[in-house]
PDB file of C-alpha atoms in Angstrom:
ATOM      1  CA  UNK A   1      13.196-107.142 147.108  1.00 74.00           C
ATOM      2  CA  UNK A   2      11.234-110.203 147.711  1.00 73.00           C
ATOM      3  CA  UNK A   3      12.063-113.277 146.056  1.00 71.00           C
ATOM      4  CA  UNK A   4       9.400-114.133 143.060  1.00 70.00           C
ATOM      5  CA  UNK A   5       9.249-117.491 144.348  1.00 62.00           C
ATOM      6  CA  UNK A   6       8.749-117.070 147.799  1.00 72.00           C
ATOM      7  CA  UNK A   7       5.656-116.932 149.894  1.00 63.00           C
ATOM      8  CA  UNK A   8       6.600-113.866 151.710  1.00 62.00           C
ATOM      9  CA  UNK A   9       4.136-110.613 151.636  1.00 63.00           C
ATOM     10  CA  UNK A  10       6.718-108.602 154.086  1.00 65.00           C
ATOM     11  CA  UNK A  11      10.177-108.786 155.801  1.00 66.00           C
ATOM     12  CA  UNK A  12      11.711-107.270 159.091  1.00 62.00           C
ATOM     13  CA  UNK A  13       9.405-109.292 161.583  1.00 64.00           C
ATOM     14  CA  UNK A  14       9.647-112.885 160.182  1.00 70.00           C
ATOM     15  CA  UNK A  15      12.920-114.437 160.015  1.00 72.00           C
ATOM     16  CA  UNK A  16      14.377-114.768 156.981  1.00 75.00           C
ATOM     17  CA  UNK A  17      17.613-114.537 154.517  1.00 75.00           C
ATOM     18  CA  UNK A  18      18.652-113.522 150.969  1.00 78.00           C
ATOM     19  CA  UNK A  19      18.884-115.794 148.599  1.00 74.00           C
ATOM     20  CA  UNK A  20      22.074-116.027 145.737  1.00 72.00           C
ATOM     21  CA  UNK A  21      20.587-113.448 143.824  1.00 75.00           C
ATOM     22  CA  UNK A  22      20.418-111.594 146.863  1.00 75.00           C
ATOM     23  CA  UNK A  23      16.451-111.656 147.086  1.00 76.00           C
ATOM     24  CA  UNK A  24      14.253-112.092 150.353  1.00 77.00           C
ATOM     25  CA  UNK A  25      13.399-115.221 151.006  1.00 77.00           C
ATOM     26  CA  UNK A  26      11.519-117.330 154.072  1.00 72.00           C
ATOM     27  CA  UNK A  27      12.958-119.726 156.407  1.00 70.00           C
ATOM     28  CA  UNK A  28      12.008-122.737 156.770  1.00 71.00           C
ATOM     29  CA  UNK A  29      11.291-124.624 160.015  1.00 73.00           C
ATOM     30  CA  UNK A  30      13.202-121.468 161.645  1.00 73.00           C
ATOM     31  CA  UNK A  31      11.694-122.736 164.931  1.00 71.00           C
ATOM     32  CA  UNK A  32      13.829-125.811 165.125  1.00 74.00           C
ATOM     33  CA  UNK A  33      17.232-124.389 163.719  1.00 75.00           C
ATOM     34  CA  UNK A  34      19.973-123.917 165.908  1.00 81.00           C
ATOM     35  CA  UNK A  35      22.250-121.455 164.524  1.00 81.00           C
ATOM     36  CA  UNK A  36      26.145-122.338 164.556  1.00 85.00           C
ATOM     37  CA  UNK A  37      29.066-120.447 164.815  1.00 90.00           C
ATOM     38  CA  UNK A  38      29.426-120.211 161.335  1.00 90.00           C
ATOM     39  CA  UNK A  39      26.241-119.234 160.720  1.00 82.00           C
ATOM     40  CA  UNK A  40      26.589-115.980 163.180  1.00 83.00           C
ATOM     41  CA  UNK A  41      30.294-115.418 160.940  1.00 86.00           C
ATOM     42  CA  UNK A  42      28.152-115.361 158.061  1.00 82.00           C
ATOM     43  CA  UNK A  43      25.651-113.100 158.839  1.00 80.00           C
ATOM     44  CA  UNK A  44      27.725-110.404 160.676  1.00 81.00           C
ATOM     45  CA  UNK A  45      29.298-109.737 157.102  1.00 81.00           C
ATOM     46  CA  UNK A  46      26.049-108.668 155.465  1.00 77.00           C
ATOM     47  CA  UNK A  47      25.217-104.765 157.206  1.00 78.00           C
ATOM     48  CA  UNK A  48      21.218-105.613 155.754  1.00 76.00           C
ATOM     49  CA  UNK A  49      20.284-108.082 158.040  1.00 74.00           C
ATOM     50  CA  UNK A  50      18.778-107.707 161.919  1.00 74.00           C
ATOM     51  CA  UNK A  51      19.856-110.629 164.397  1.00 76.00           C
ATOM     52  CA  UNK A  52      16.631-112.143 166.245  1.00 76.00           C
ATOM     53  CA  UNK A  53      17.257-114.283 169.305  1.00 79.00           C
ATOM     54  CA  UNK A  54      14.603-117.123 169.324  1.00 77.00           C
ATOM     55  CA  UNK A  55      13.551-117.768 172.980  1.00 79.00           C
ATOM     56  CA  UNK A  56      14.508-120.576 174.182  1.00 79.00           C
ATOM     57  CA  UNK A  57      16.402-120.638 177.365  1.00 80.00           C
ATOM     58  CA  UNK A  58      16.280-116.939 177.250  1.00 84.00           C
ATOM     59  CA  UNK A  59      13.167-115.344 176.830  1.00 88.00           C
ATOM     60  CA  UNK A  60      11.585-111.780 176.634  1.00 88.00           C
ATOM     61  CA  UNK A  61       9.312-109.560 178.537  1.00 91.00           C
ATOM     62  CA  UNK A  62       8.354-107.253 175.319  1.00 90.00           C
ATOM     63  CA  UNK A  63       6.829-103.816 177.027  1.00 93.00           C
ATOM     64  CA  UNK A  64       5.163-102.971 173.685  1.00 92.00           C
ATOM     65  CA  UNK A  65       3.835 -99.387 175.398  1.00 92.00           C
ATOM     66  CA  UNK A  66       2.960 -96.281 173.510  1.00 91.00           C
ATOM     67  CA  UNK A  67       2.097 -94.557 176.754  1.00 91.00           C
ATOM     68  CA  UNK A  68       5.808 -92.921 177.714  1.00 91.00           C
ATOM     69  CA  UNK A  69       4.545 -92.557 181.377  1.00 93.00           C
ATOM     70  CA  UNK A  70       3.198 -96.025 181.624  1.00 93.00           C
ATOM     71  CA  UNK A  71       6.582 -97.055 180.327  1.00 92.00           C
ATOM     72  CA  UNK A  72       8.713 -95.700 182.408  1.00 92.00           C
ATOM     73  CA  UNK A  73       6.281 -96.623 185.481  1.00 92.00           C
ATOM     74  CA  UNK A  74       6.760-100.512 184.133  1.00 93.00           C
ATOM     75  CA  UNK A  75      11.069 -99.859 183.588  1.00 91.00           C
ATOM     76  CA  UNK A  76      10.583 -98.472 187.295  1.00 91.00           C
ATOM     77  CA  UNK A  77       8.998-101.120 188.804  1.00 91.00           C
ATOM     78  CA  UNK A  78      11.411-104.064 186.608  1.00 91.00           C
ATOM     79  CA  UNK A  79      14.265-102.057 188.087  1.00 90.00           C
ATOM     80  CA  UNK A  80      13.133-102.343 191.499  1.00 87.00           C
ATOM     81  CA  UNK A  81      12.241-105.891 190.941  1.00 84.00           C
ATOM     82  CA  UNK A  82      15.325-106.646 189.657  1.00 85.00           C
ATOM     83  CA  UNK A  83      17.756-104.027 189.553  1.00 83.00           C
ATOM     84  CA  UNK A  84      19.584-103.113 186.537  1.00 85.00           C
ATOM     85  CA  UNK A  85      19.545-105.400 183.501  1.00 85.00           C
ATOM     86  CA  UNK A  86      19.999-105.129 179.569  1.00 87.00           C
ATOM     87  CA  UNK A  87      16.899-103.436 178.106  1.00 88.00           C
ATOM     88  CA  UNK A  88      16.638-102.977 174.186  1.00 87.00           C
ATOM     89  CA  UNK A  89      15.172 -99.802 173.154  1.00 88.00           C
ATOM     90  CA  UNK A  90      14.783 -97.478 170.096  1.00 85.00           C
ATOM     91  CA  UNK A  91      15.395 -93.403 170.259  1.00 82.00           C
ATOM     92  CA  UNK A  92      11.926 -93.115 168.600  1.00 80.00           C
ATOM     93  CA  UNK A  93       9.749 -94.960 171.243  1.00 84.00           C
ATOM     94  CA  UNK A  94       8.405 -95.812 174.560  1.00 91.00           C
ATOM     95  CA  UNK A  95       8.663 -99.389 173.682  1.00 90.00           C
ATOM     96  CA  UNK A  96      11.737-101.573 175.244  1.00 91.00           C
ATOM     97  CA  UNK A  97      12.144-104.887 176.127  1.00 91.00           C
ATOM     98  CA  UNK A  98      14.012-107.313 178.366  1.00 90.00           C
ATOM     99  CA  UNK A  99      15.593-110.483 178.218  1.00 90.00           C
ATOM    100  CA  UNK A 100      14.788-112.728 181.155  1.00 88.00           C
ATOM    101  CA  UNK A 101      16.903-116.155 181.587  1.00 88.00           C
ATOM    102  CA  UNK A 102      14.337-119.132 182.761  1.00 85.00           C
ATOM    103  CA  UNK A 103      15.136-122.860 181.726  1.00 72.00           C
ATOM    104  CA  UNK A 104      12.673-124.780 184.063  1.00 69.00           C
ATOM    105  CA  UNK A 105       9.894-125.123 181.959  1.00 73.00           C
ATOM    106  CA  UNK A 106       8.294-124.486 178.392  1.00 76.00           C
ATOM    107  CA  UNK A 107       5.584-121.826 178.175  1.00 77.00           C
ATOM    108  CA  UNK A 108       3.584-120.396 175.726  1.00 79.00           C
ATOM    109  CA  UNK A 109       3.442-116.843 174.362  1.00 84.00           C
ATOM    110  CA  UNK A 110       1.332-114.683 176.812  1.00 87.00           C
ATOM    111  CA  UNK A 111       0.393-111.025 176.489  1.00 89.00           C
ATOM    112  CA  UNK A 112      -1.797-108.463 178.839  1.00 90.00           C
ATOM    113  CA  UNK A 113      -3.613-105.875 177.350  1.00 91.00           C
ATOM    114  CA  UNK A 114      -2.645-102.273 179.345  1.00 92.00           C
ATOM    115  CA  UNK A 115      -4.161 -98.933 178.353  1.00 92.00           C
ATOM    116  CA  UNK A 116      -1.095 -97.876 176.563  1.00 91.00           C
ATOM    117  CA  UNK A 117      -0.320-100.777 174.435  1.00 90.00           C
ATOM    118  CA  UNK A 118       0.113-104.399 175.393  1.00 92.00           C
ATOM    119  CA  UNK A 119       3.108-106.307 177.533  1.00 93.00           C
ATOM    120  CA  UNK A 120       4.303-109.680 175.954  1.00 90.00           C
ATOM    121  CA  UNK A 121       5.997-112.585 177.211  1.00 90.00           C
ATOM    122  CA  UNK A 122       8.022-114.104 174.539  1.00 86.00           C
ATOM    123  CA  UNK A 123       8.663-117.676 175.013  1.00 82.00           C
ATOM    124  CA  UNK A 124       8.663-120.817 173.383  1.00 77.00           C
ATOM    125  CA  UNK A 125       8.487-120.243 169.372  1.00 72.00           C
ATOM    126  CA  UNK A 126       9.018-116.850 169.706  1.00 80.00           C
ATOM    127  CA  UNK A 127      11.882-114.657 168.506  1.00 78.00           C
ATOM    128  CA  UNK A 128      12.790-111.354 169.406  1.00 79.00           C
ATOM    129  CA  UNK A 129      14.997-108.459 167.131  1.00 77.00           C
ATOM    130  CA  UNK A 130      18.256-107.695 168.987  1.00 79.00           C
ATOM    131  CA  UNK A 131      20.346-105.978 166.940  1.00 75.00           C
ATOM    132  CA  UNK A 132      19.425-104.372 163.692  1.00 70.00           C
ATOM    133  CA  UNK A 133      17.120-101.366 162.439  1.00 72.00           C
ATOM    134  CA  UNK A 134      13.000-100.889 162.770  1.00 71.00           C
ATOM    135  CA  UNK A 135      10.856-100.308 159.378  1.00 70.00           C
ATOM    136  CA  UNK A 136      10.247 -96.686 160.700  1.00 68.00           C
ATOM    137  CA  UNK A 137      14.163 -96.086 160.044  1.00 64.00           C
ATOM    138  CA  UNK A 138      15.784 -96.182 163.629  1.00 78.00           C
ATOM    139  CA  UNK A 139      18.135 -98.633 165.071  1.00 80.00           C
ATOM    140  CA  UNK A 140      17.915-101.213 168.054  1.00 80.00           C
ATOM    141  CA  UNK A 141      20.203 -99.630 171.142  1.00 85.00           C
ATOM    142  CA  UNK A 142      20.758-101.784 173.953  1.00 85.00           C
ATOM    143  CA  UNK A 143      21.357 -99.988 177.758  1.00 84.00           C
ATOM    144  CA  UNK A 144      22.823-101.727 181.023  1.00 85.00           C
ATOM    145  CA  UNK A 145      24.919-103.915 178.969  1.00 81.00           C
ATOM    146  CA  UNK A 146      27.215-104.605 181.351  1.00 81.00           C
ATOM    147  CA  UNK A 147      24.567-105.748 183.827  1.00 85.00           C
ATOM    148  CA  UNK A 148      23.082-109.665 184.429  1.00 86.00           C
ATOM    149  CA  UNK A 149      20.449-110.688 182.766  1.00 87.00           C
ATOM    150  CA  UNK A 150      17.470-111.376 185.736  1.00 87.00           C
ATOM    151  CA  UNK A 151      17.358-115.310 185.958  1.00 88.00           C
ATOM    152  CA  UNK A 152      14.087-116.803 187.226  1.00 85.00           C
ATOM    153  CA  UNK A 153      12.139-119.862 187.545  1.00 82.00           C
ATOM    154  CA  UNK A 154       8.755-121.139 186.848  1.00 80.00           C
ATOM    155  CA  UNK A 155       7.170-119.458 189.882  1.00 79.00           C
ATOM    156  CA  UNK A 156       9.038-116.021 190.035  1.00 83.00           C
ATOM    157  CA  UNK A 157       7.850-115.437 186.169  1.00 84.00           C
ATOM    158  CA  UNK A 158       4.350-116.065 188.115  1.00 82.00           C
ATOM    159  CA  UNK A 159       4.161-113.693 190.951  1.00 83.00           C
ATOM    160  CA  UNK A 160       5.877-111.301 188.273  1.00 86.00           C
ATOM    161  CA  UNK A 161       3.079-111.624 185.712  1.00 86.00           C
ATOM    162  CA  UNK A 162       0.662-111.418 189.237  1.00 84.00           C
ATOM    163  CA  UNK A 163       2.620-108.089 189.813  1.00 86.00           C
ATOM    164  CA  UNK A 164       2.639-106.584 186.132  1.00 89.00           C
ATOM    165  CA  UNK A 165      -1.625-107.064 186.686  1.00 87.00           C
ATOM    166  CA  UNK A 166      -1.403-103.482 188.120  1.00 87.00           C
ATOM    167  CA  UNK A 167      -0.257-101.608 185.409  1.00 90.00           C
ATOM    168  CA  UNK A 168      -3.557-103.526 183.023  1.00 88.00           C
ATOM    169  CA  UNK A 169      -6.609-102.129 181.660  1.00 88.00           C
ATOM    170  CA  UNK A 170      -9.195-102.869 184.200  1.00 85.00           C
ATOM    171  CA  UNK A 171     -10.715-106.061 183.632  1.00 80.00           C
ATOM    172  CA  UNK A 172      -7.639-107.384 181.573  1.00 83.00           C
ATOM    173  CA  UNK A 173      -5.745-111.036 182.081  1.00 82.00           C
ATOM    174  CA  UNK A 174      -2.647-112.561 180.989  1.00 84.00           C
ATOM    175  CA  UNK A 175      -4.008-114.316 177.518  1.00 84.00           C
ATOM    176  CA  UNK A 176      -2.718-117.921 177.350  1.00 68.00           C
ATOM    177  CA  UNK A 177      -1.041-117.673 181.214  1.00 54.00           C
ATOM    178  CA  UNK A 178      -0.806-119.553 183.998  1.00 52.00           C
ATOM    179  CA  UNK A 179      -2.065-117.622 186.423  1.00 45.00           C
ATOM    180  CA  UNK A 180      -4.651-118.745 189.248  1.00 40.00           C
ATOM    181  CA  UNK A 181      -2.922-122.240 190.065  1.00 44.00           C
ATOM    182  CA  UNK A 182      -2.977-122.682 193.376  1.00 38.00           C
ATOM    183  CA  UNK A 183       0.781-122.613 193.940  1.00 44.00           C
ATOM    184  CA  UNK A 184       0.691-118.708 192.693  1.00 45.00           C
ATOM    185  CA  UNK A 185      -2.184-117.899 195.463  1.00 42.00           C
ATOM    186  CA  UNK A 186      -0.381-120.342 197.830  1.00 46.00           C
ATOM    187  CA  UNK A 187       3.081-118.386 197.627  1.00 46.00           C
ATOM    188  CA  UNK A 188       1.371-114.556 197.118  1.00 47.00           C
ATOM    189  CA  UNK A 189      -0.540-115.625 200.713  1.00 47.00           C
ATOM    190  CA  UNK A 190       2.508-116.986 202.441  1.00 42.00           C
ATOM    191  CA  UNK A 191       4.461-113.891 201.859  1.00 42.00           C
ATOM    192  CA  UNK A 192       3.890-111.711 204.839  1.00 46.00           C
ATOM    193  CA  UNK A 193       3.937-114.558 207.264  1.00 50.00           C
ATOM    194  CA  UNK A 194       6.309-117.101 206.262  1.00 57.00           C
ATOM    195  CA  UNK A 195       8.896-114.623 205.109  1.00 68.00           C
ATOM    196  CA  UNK A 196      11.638-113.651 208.777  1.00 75.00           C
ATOM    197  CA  UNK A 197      11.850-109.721 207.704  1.00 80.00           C
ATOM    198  CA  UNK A 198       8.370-109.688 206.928  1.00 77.00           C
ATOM    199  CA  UNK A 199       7.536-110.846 210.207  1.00 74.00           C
ATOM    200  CA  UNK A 200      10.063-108.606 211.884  1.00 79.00           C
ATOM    201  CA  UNK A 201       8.613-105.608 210.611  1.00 78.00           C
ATOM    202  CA  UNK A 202       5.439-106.307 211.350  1.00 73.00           C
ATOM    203  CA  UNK A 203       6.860-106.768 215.369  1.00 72.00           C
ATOM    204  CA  UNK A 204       7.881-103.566 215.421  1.00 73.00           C
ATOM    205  CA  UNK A 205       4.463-102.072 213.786  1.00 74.00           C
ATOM    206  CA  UNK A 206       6.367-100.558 210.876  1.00 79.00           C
ATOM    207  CA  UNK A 207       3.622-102.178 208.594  1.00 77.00           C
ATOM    208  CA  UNK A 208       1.508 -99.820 206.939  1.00 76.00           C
ATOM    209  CA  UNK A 209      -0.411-101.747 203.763  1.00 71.00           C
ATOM    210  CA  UNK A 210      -0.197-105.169 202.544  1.00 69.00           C
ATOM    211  CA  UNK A 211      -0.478-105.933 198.610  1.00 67.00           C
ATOM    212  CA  UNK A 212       0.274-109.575 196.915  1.00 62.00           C
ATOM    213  CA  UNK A 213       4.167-110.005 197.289  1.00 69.00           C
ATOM    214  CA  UNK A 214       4.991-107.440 199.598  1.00 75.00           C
ATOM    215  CA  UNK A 215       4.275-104.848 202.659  1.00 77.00           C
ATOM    216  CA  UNK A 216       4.523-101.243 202.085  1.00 78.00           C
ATOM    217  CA  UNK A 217       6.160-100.167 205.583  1.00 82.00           C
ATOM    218  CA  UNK A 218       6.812 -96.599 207.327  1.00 81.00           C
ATOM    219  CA  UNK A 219       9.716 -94.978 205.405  1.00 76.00           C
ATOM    220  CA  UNK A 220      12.598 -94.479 206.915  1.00 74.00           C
ATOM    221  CA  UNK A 221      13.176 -91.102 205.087  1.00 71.00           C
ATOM    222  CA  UNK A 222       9.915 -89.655 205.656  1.00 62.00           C
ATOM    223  CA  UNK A 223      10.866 -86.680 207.479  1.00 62.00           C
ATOM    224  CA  UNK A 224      12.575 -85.487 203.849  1.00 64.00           C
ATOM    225  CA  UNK A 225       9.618 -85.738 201.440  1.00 57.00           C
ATOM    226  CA  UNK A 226       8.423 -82.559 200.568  1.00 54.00           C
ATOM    227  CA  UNK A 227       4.965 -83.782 200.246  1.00 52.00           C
ATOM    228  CA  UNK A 228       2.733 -86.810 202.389  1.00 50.00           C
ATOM    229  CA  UNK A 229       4.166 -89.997 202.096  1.00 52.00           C
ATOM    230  CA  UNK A 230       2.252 -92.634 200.170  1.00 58.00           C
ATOM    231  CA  UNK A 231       2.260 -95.576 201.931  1.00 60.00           C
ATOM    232  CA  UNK A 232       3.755 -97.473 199.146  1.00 64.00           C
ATOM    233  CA  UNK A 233       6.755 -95.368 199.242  1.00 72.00           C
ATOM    234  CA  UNK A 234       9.047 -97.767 201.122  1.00 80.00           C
ATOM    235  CA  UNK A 235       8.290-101.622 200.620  1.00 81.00           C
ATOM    236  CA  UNK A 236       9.788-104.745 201.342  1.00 82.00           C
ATOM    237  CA  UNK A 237       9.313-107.830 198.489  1.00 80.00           C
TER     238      UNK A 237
END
């Protein structure tokens, strides 16, 4: 239960601890606490509490999607960006999330609205739940946990958030981004020209469709589909 004396309405999505008499209370200034190794001994002993990570030099792409096909279209499209890489999930739900290493710069919290929910980019201030159980009942399972978290900088995150525009409800934006600086348009331009396999596939007319960040070129397995080939269906980043 809630502490008499704090100023909490509701625990399990603000940080906080238990008290001596083993009552919820807040935390204050959690934002500028730096947890020690003691402090992670501690709190491994007590089965109640869920660990958050607060984003700091890593930070979180939160996929916060009911729609289970616009999920798994977003975990496709990460994977091919990426390849494989720890993603927290829970048996119950579409929703995952993914921890992305970036230490170049300090950002904001940013979200984009998509028809099935919304896709948030944790960063500085934020905190994300990484091991623990939901309110609904279910526990936190992490998959890939072998693999490397992706590590970016300033300008990958943008062409990414550019990228993740695709799967938003028409109209939508990245709230508090960074997107339309002119080193974004500058590098999404450059791409098919300044890039050597770009231009060598273009040479050899293998080029079917240009989009920002890549060029969707003639498959090289095209004689297996079993239906027409999309012209996205083979692209080069």
């Amino acid at each position: 239960m809630i502490s008499p004396q704090s100023a909490l309405v509701g625990y399990g999505k603000v940080p906080s601890q238990f008290n001596d008499a083993g009552q919820v209370v807040g935390w204050p200034k959690w934002t500028q606490y730096v947890a020690t190794h003691e402090d992670v001994g501690r709190w491994e002993k007590e089965p109640r509490y869920g660990i958050c990570l607060q984003t700091r030099r890593l930070r979180a792409l939160d996929v916060d999607v009911m729609d289970a096909e616009l999920s798994e279209k977003v975990d496709a499209f990460l994977t091919q960006r990426f390849g494989y890489f720890p993603t927290r999930r829970r048996s119950d739900s579409s929703k995952f999330l993914v921890l992305i290493e970036i230490s170049d710069d300090h950002y904001p919290k940013q979200t984009l609205q998509t028809p099935g929910g919304v896709i948030e980019f944790l960063a500085d201030g934020q905190q994300c739940l990484v091991a623990g159980r939901h309110k609904d009942g279910f526990r936190y399972e992490w998959s890939n946990v072998g693999s490397a978290i992706p590590r970016i900088d300033g300008l990958d995150l943008e062409l990414l958030q550019h990228e993740l525009l695709r799967f938003a409800s028409p109209g939508a934006k990245w709230t508090g981004g960074r997107l339309g600086r002119a080193r974004v348009v500058d590098a999404l331009g450059s791409v098919p020209t300044d890039d050597e396999v770009s231009r060598w596939l273009d040479a050899q007319g293998l080029v079917v469709g240009r989009a920002p960040g890549r060029v969707d070129v003639t498959c090289p397995w095209s004689g297996d589909h079993t239906a027409g080939t999309d012209p996205s269906a083979s692209s080069w980043f």
